[in-house]
Short mmCIF file of C-alpha atoms in Angstrom, two decimals:
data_model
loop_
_atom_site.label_atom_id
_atom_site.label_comp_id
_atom_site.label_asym_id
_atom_site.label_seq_id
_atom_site.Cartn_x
_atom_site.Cartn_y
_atom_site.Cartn_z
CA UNK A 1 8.07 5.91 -28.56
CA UNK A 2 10.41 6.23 -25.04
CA UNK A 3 10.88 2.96 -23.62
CA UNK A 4 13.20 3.84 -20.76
CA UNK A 5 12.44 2.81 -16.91
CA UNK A 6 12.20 5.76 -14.65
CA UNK A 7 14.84 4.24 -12.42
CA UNK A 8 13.89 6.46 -9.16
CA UNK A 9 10.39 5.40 -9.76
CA UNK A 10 11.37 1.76 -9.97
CA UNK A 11 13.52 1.97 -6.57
CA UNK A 12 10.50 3.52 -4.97
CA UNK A 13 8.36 0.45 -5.43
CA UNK A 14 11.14 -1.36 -4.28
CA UNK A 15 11.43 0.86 -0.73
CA UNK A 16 7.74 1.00 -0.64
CA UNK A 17 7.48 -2.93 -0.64
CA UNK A 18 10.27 -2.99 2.57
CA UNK A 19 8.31 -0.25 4.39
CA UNK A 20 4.82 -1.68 4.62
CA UNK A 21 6.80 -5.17 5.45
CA UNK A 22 8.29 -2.93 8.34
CA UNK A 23 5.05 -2.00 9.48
CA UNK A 24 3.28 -5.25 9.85
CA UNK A 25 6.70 -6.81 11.09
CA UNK A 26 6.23 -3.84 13.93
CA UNK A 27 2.93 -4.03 15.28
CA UNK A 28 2.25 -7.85 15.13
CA UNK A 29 5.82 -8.48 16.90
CA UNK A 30 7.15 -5.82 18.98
CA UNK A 31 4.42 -3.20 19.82
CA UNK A 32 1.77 -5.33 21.08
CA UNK A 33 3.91 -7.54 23.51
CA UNK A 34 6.31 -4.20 24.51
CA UNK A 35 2.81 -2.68 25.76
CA UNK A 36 1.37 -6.01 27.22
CA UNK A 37 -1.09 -7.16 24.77
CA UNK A 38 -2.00 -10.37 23.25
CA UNK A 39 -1.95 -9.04 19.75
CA UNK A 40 -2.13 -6.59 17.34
CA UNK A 41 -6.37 -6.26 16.87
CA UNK A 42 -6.84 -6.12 20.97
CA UNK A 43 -4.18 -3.27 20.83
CA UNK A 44 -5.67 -1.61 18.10
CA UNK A 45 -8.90 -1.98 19.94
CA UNK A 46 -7.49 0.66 22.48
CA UNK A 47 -5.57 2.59 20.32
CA UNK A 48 -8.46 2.62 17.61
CA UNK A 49 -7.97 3.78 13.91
CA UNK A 50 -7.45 7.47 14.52
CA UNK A 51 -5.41 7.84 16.93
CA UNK A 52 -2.85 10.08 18.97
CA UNK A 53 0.46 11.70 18.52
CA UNK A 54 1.33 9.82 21.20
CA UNK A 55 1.32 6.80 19.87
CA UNK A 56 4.44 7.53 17.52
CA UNK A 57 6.33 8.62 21.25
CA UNK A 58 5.63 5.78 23.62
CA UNK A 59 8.91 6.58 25.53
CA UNK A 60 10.09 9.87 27.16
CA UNK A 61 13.60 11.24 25.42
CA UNK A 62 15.37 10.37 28.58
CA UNK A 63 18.21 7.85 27.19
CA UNK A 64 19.91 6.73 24.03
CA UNK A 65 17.81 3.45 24.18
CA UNK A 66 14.37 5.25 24.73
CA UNK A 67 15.48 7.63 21.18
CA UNK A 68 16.36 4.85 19.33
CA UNK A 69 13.37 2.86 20.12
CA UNK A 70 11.32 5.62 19.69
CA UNK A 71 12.59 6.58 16.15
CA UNK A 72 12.25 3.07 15.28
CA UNK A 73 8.82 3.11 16.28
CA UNK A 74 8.37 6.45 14.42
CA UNK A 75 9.43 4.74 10.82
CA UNK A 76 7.99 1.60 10.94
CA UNK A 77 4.78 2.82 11.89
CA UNK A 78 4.77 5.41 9.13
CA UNK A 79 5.38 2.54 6.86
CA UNK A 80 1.55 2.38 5.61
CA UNK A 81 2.45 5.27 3.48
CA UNK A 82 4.38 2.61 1.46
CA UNK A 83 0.62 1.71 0.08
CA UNK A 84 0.10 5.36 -0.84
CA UNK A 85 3.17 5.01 -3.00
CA UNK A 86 2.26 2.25 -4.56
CA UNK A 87 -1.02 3.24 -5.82
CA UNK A 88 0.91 6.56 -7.39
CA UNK A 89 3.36 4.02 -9.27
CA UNK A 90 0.26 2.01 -10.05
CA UNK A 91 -1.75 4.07 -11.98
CA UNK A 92 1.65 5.76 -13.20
CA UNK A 93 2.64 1.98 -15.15
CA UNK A 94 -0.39 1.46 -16.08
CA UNK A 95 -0.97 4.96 -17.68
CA UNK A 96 2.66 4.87 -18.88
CA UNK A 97 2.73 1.45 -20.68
CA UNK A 98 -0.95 2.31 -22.19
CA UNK A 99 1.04 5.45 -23.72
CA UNK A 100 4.03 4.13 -24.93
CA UNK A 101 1.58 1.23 -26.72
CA UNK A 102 -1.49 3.39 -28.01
CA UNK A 103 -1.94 0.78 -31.00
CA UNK A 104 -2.64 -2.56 -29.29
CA UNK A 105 -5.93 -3.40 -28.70
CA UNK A 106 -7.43 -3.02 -25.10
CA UNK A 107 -8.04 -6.80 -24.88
CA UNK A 108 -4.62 -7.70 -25.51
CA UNK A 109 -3.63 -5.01 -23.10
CA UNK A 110 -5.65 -5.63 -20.30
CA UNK A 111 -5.17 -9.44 -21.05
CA UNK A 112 -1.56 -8.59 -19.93
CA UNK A 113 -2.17 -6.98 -17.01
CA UNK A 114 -4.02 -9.46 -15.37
CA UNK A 115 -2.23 -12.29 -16.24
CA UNK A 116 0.43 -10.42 -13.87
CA UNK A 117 -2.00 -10.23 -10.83
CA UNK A 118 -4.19 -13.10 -11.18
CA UNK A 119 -2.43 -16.41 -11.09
CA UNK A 120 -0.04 -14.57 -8.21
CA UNK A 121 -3.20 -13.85 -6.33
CA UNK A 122 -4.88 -17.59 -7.28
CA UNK A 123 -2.03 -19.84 -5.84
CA UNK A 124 -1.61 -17.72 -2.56
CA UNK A 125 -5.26 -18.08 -1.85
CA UNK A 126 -4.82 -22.09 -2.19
CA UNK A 127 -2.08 -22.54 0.25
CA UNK A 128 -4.30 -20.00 2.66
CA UNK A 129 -7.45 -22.79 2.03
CA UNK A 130 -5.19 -25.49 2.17
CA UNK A 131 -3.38 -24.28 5.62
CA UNK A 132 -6.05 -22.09 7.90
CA UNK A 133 -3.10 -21.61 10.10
CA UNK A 134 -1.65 -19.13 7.92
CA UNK A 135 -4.37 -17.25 7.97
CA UNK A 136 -5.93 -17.63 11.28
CA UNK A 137 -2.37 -16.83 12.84
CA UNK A 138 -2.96 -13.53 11.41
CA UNK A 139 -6.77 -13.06 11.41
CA UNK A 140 -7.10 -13.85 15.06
CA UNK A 141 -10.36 -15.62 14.24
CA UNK A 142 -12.06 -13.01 12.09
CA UNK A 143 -12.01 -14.51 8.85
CA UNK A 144 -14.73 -16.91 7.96
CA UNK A 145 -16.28 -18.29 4.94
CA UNK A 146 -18.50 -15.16 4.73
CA UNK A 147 -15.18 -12.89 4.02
CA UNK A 148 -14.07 -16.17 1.61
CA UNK A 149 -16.89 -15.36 -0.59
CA UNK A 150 -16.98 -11.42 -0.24
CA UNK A 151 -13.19 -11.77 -1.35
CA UNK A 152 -14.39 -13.37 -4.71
CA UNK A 153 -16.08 -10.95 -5.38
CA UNK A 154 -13.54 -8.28 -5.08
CA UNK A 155 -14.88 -6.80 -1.62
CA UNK A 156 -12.93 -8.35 0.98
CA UNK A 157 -9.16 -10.28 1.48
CA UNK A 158 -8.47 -14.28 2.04
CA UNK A 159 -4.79 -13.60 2.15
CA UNK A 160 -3.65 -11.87 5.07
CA UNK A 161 -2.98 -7.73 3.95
CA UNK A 162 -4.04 -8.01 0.63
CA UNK A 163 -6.46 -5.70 0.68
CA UNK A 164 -4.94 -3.24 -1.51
CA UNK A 165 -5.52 -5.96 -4.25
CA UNK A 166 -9.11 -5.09 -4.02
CA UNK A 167 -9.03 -1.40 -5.23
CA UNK A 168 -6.56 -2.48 -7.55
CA UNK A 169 -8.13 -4.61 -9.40
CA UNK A 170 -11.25 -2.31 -9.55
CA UNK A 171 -8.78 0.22 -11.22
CA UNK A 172 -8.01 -2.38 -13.71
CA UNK A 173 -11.48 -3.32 -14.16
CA UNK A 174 -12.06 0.78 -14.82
CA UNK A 175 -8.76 1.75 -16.54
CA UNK A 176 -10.38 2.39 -19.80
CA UNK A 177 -13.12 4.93 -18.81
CA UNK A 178 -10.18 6.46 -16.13
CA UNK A 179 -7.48 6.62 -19.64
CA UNK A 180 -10.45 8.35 -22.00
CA UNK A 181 -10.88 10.73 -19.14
CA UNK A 182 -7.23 11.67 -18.67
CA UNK A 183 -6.67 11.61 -22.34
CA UNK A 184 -9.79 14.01 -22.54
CA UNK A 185 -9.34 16.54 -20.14
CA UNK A 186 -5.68 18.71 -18.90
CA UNK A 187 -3.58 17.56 -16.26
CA UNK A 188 -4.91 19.93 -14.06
CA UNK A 189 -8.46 19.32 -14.33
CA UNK A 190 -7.85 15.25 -14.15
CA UNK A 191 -5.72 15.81 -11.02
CA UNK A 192 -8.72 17.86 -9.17
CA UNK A 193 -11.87 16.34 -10.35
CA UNK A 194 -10.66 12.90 -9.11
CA UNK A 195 -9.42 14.75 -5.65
CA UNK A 196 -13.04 16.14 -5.12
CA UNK A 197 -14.67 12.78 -6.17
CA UNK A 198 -12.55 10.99 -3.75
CA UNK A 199 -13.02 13.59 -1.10
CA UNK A 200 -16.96 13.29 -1.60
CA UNK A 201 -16.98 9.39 -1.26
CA UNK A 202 -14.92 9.12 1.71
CA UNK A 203 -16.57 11.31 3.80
CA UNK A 204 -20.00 10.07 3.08
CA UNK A 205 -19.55 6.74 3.87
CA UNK A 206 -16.67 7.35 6.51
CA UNK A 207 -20.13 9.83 8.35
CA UNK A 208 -21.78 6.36 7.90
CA UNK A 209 -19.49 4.40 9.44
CA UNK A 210 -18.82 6.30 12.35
CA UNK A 211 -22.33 7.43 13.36
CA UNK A 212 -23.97 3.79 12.32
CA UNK A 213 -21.62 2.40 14.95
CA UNK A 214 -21.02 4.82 17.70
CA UNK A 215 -21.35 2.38 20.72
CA UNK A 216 -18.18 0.41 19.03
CA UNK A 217 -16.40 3.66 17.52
CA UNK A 218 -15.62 1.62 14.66
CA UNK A 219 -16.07 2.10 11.29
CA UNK A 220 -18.12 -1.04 9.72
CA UNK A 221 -18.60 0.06 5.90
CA UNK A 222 -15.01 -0.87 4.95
CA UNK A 223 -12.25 0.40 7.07
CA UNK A 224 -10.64 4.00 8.12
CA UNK A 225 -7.77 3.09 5.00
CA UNK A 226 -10.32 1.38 2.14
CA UNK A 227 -13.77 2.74 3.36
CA UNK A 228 -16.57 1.02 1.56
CA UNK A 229 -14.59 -1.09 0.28
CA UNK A 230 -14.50 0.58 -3.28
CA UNK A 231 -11.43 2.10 -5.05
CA UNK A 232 -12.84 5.80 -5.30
CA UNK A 233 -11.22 6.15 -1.50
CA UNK A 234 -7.80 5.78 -3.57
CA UNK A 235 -8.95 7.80 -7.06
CA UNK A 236 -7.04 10.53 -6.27
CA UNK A 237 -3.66 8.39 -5.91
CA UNK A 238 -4.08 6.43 -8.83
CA UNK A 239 -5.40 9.32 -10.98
CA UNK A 240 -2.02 11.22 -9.86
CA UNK A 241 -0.16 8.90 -10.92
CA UNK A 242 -1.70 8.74 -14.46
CA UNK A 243 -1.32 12.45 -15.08
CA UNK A 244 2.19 11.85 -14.29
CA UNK A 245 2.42 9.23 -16.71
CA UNK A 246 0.85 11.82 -18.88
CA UNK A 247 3.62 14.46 -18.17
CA UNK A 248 6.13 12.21 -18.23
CA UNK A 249 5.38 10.27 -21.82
CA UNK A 250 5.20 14.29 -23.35
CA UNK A 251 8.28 16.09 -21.61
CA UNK A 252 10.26 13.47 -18.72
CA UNK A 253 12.37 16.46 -17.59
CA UNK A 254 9.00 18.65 -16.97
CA UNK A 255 8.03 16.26 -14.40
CA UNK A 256 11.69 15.31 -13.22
CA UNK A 257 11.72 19.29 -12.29
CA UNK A 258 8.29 19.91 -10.81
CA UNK A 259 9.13 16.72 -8.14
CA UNK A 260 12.45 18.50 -7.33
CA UNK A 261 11.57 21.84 -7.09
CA UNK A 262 12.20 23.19 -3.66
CA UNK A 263 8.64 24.87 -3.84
CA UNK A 264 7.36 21.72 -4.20
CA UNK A 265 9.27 20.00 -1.93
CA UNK A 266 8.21 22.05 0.74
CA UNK A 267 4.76 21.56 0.03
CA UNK A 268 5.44 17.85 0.22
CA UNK A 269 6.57 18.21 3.94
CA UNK A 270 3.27 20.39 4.59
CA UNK A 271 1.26 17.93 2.61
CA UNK A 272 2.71 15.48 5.12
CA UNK A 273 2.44 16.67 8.20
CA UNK A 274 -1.33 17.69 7.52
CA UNK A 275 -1.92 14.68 6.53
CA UNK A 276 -0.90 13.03 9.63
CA UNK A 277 -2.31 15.08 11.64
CA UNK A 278 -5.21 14.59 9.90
CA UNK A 279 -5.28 10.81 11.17
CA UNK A 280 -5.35 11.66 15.19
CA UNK A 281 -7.70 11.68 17.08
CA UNK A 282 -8.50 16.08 17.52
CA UNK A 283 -8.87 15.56 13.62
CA UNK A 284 -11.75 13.39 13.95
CA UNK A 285 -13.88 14.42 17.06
CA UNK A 286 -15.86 16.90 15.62
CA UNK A 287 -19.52 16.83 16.44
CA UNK A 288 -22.41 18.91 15.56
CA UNK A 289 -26.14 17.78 17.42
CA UNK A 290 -24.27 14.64 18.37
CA UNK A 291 -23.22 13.72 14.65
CA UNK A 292 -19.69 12.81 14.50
CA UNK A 293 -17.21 14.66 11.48
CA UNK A 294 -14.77 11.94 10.53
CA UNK A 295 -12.99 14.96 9.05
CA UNK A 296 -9.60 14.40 8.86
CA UNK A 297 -9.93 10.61 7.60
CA UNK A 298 -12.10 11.94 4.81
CA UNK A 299 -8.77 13.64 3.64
CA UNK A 300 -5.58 12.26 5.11
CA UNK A 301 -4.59 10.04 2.51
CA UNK A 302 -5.00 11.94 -0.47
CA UNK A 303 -2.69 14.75 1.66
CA UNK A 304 -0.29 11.46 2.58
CA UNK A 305 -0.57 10.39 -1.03
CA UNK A 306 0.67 13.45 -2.71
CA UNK A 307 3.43 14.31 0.17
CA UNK A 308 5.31 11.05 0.42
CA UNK A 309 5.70 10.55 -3.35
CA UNK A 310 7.51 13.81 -3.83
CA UNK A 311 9.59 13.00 -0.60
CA UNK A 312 11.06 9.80 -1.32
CA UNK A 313 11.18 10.46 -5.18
CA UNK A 314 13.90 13.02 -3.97
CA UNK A 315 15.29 11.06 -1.11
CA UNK A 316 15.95 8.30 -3.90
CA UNK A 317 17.02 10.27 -6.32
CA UNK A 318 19.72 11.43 -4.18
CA UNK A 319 20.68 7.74 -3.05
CA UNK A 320 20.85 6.71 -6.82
CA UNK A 321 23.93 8.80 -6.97
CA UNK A 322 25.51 8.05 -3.80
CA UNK A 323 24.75 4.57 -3.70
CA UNK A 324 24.83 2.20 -6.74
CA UNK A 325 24.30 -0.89 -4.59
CA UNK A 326 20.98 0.50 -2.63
CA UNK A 327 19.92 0.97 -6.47
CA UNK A 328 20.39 -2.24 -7.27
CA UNK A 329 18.65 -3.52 -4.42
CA UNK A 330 15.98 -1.65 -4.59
CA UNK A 331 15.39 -1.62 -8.02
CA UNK A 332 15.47 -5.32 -7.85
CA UNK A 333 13.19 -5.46 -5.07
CA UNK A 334 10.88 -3.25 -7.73
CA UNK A 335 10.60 -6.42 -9.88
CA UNK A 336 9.16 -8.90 -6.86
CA UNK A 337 7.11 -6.07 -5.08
CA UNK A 338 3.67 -7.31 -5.78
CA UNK A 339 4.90 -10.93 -4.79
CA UNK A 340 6.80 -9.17 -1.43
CA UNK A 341 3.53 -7.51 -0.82
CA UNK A 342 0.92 -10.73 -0.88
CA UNK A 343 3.73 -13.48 1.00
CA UNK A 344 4.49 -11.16 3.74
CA UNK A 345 1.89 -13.01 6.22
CA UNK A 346 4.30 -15.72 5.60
CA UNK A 347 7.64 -14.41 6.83
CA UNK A 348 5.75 -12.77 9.83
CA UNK A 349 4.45 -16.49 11.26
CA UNK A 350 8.56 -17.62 10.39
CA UNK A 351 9.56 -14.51 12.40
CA UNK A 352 6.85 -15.55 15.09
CA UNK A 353 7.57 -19.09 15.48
CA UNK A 354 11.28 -19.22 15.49
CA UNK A 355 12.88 -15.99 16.73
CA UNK A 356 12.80 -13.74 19.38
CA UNK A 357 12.53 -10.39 18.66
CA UNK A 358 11.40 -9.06 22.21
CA UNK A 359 12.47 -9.68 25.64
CA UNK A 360 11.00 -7.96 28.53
CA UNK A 361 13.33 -5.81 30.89
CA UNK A 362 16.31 -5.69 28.74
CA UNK A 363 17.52 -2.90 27.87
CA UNK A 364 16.13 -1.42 25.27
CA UNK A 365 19.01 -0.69 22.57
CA UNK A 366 19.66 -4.64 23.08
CA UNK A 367 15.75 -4.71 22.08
CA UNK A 368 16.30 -1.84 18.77
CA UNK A 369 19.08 -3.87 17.54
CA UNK A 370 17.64 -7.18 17.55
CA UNK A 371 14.44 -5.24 16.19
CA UNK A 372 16.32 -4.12 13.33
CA UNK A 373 18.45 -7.29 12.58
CA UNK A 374 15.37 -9.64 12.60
CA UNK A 375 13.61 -6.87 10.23
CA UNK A 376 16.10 -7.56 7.87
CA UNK A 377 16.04 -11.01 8.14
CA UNK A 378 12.35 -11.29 7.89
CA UNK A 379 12.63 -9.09 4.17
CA UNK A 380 15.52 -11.83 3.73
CA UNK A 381 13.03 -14.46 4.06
CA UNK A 382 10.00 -12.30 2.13
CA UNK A 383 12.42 -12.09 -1.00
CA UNK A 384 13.03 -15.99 -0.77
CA UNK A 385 9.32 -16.96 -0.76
CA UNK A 386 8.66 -14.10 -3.61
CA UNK A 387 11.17 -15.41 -5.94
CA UNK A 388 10.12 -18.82 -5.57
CA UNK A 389 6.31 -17.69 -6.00
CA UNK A 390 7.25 -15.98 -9.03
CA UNK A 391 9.10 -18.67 -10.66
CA UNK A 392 5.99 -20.79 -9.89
CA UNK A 393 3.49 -18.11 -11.27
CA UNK A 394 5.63 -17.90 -14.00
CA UNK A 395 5.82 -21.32 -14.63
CA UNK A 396 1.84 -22.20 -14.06
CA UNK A 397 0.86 -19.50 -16.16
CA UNK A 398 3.01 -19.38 -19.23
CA UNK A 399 1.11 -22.02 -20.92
CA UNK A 400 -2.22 -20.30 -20.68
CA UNK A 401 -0.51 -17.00 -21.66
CA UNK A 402 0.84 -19.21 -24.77
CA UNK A 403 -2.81 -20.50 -25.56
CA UNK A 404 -4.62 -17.22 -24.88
CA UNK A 405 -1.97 -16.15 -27.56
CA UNK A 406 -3.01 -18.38 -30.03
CA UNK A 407 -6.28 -17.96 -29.81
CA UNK A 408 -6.02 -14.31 -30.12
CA UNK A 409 -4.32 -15.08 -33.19
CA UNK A 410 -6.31 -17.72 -34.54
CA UNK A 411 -9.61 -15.06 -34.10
CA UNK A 412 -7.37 -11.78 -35.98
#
């Protein structure tokens, strides 16, 4: 069987992991201040989940410091896509590595897997028991030892932006029924059944949300990105990226040149761009006998999903041969991601506590370039902490992976 990495697929998880740290980095340290709020969740309270185009162009085009900060604001805000990414190269490792090992026993597989999210997961959760500050800093308050428990239990986060953990893990928990299916059925017919599944789910319990709660216009099953807090709102994603797997274990090249076909490069971009638009506002303020049509949230991501895959596939397939040290970094990056992703609340507090990163009435190139040089020495700091949280995974859980071995053995 193939055992070669997929080296653009690798530095994708690698970009995806610096993008969603952009985002966070963004709007818990320079938009909420730059528009004169306290934090992030009473901004968001005005700006609410869907919201505006707007919102991307808080500055007229009137002077080289109002473009720059505006196409700052542009990326880093666009930097929850990073999640849709890494659900794609989700399912697509664990459909891949199932593949390439068809005769080990699912036990043994799945054994695996979760000894690579668990004990990560376990020891992060500690320090955020041990040290409420870490959390609270974050949470503004809203965690309590109701969400403690709901997190336990795989429907709520501890650890500041670990949600994506949740759905996740449910995958995991699901992988077998979700490989007999793919195995089962075409490409085709995997791709679209989980696409009108997902589309189903969302929108019922999104039309919950919104009309169960229309004095708050909030959604309170879930939220607008993980909506009922169950992983069929990402099915589509992951499923994608298990009939790539699929493709890509029979024929690599088939796959290599269906992601760089022009055709479907432009659908990407279209993909994209409906998919954004799908989060506004206009997409989401239908009503019918005064029943509100979350619409375009029922369908955003799975548009998102689809679109920003191709795109950076491409864009970092080109880097790979213009760049062999943005590989490397990247790529690198690929093999901390999950540990980037869960001690980013860290790095943000660092970043909070001890530098500046906005001052008000300066001009505002002064504020882009400090933006940008404290963003890259807050993924400085992120890549510190994972390393060290990986050696110390690594070095809790080795002996129970040792044990768990030998009593596998012992029972065969």
């Amino acid at each position: 069987m193939k055992s070669n990495r997929f080296k653009e697929l690798d530095m994708m998880r690698g970009f995806a992991a610096c993008w969603v740290l952009g985002i966070h980095y963004w709007s818990y340290n320079i938009i909420p201040p730059f528009f004169g709020y306290t934090n992030f969740l009473e901004y968001l309270k005005v700006v609410g989940p869907a919201s505006t185009l707007a919102k991307f162009f808080p500055l007229p085009f009137n002077g080289v410091g109002n473009i720059v900060f505006d196409l700052l604001n542009i990326f880093f805000l666009l930097g929850y896509q990073g999640v849709h990414i890494f659900f794609i190269l989700s399912g697509f490792g664990l459909a891949y590595s199932r593949i390439l090992k068809p005769d080990e026993s699912w036990i043994t597989f799945m054994k695996k897997k979760f000894f690579r999210l668990y004990p990560t997961y376990w020891i992060l959760l500690v320090v955020s028991l041990i040290i409420p500050r870490l959390r609270s800093d974050l949470f503004f308050g809203y965690f309590d030892w109701f969400s403690l428990w709901r997190s336990l239990i795989i429907l709520d986060k501890a650890i500041p932006f670990s949600w994506f953990m949740f759905p996740l893990i449910q995958f995991y928990l699901c992988f077998l029924l979700l490989f007999k299916f793919l195995q089962k059925y075409s490409v085709s017919q995997f791709i679209w059944t989980s696409l009108l599944i997902k589309l189903t789910y969302t929108f019922l319990i999104l039309m919950v949300g919104f009309n169960l709660s229309l004095q708050q216009k909030k959604i309170i099953i879930g939220d607008f990105g993980y909506p009922g807090y169950l992983a069929i709102s990402r099915l589509f994603e992951f499923c994608l990226g298990m009939a790539m797997a699929k493709v890509y274990a029979t024929n690599p090249n088939l796959l290599i040149n269906y992601l760089t076909k022009p055709i479907t490069i432009i659908l990407a971009i279209i993909c994209e761009l409906v998919g954004i638009m799908g989060s506004l506002k206009f997409a989401n303020n239908l009503k019918i006998l005064g029943v509100n049509f979350p619409l375009g949230l029922s369908f955003y991501d799975a548009f998102i999903g689809f679109g920003i895959f191709v795109i950076v596939f491409n864009v970092c397939r080109k880097l790979s041969k213009l760049s062999d040290l943005t590989t490397r970094f990247l790529t690198g990056l690929s093999h901390i991601s999950y540990e980037l992703y869960l001690t980013q609340f860290i790095g943000l507090i660092i970043i909070k506590k001890f530098f500046i990163v906005l001052v008000q009435g300066e001009p505002l190139l002064l504020s882009a370039g400090r933006a940008i040089l404290v963003y890259v020495l807050m993924i400085q700091i992120c890549i510190a902490i994972a390393f060290l949280l990986q050696y110390l995974t690594n070095s809790i859980a080795s002996p129970f992976r040792l044990a768990m071995g030998s009593f596998s053995s012992g029972i065969k």
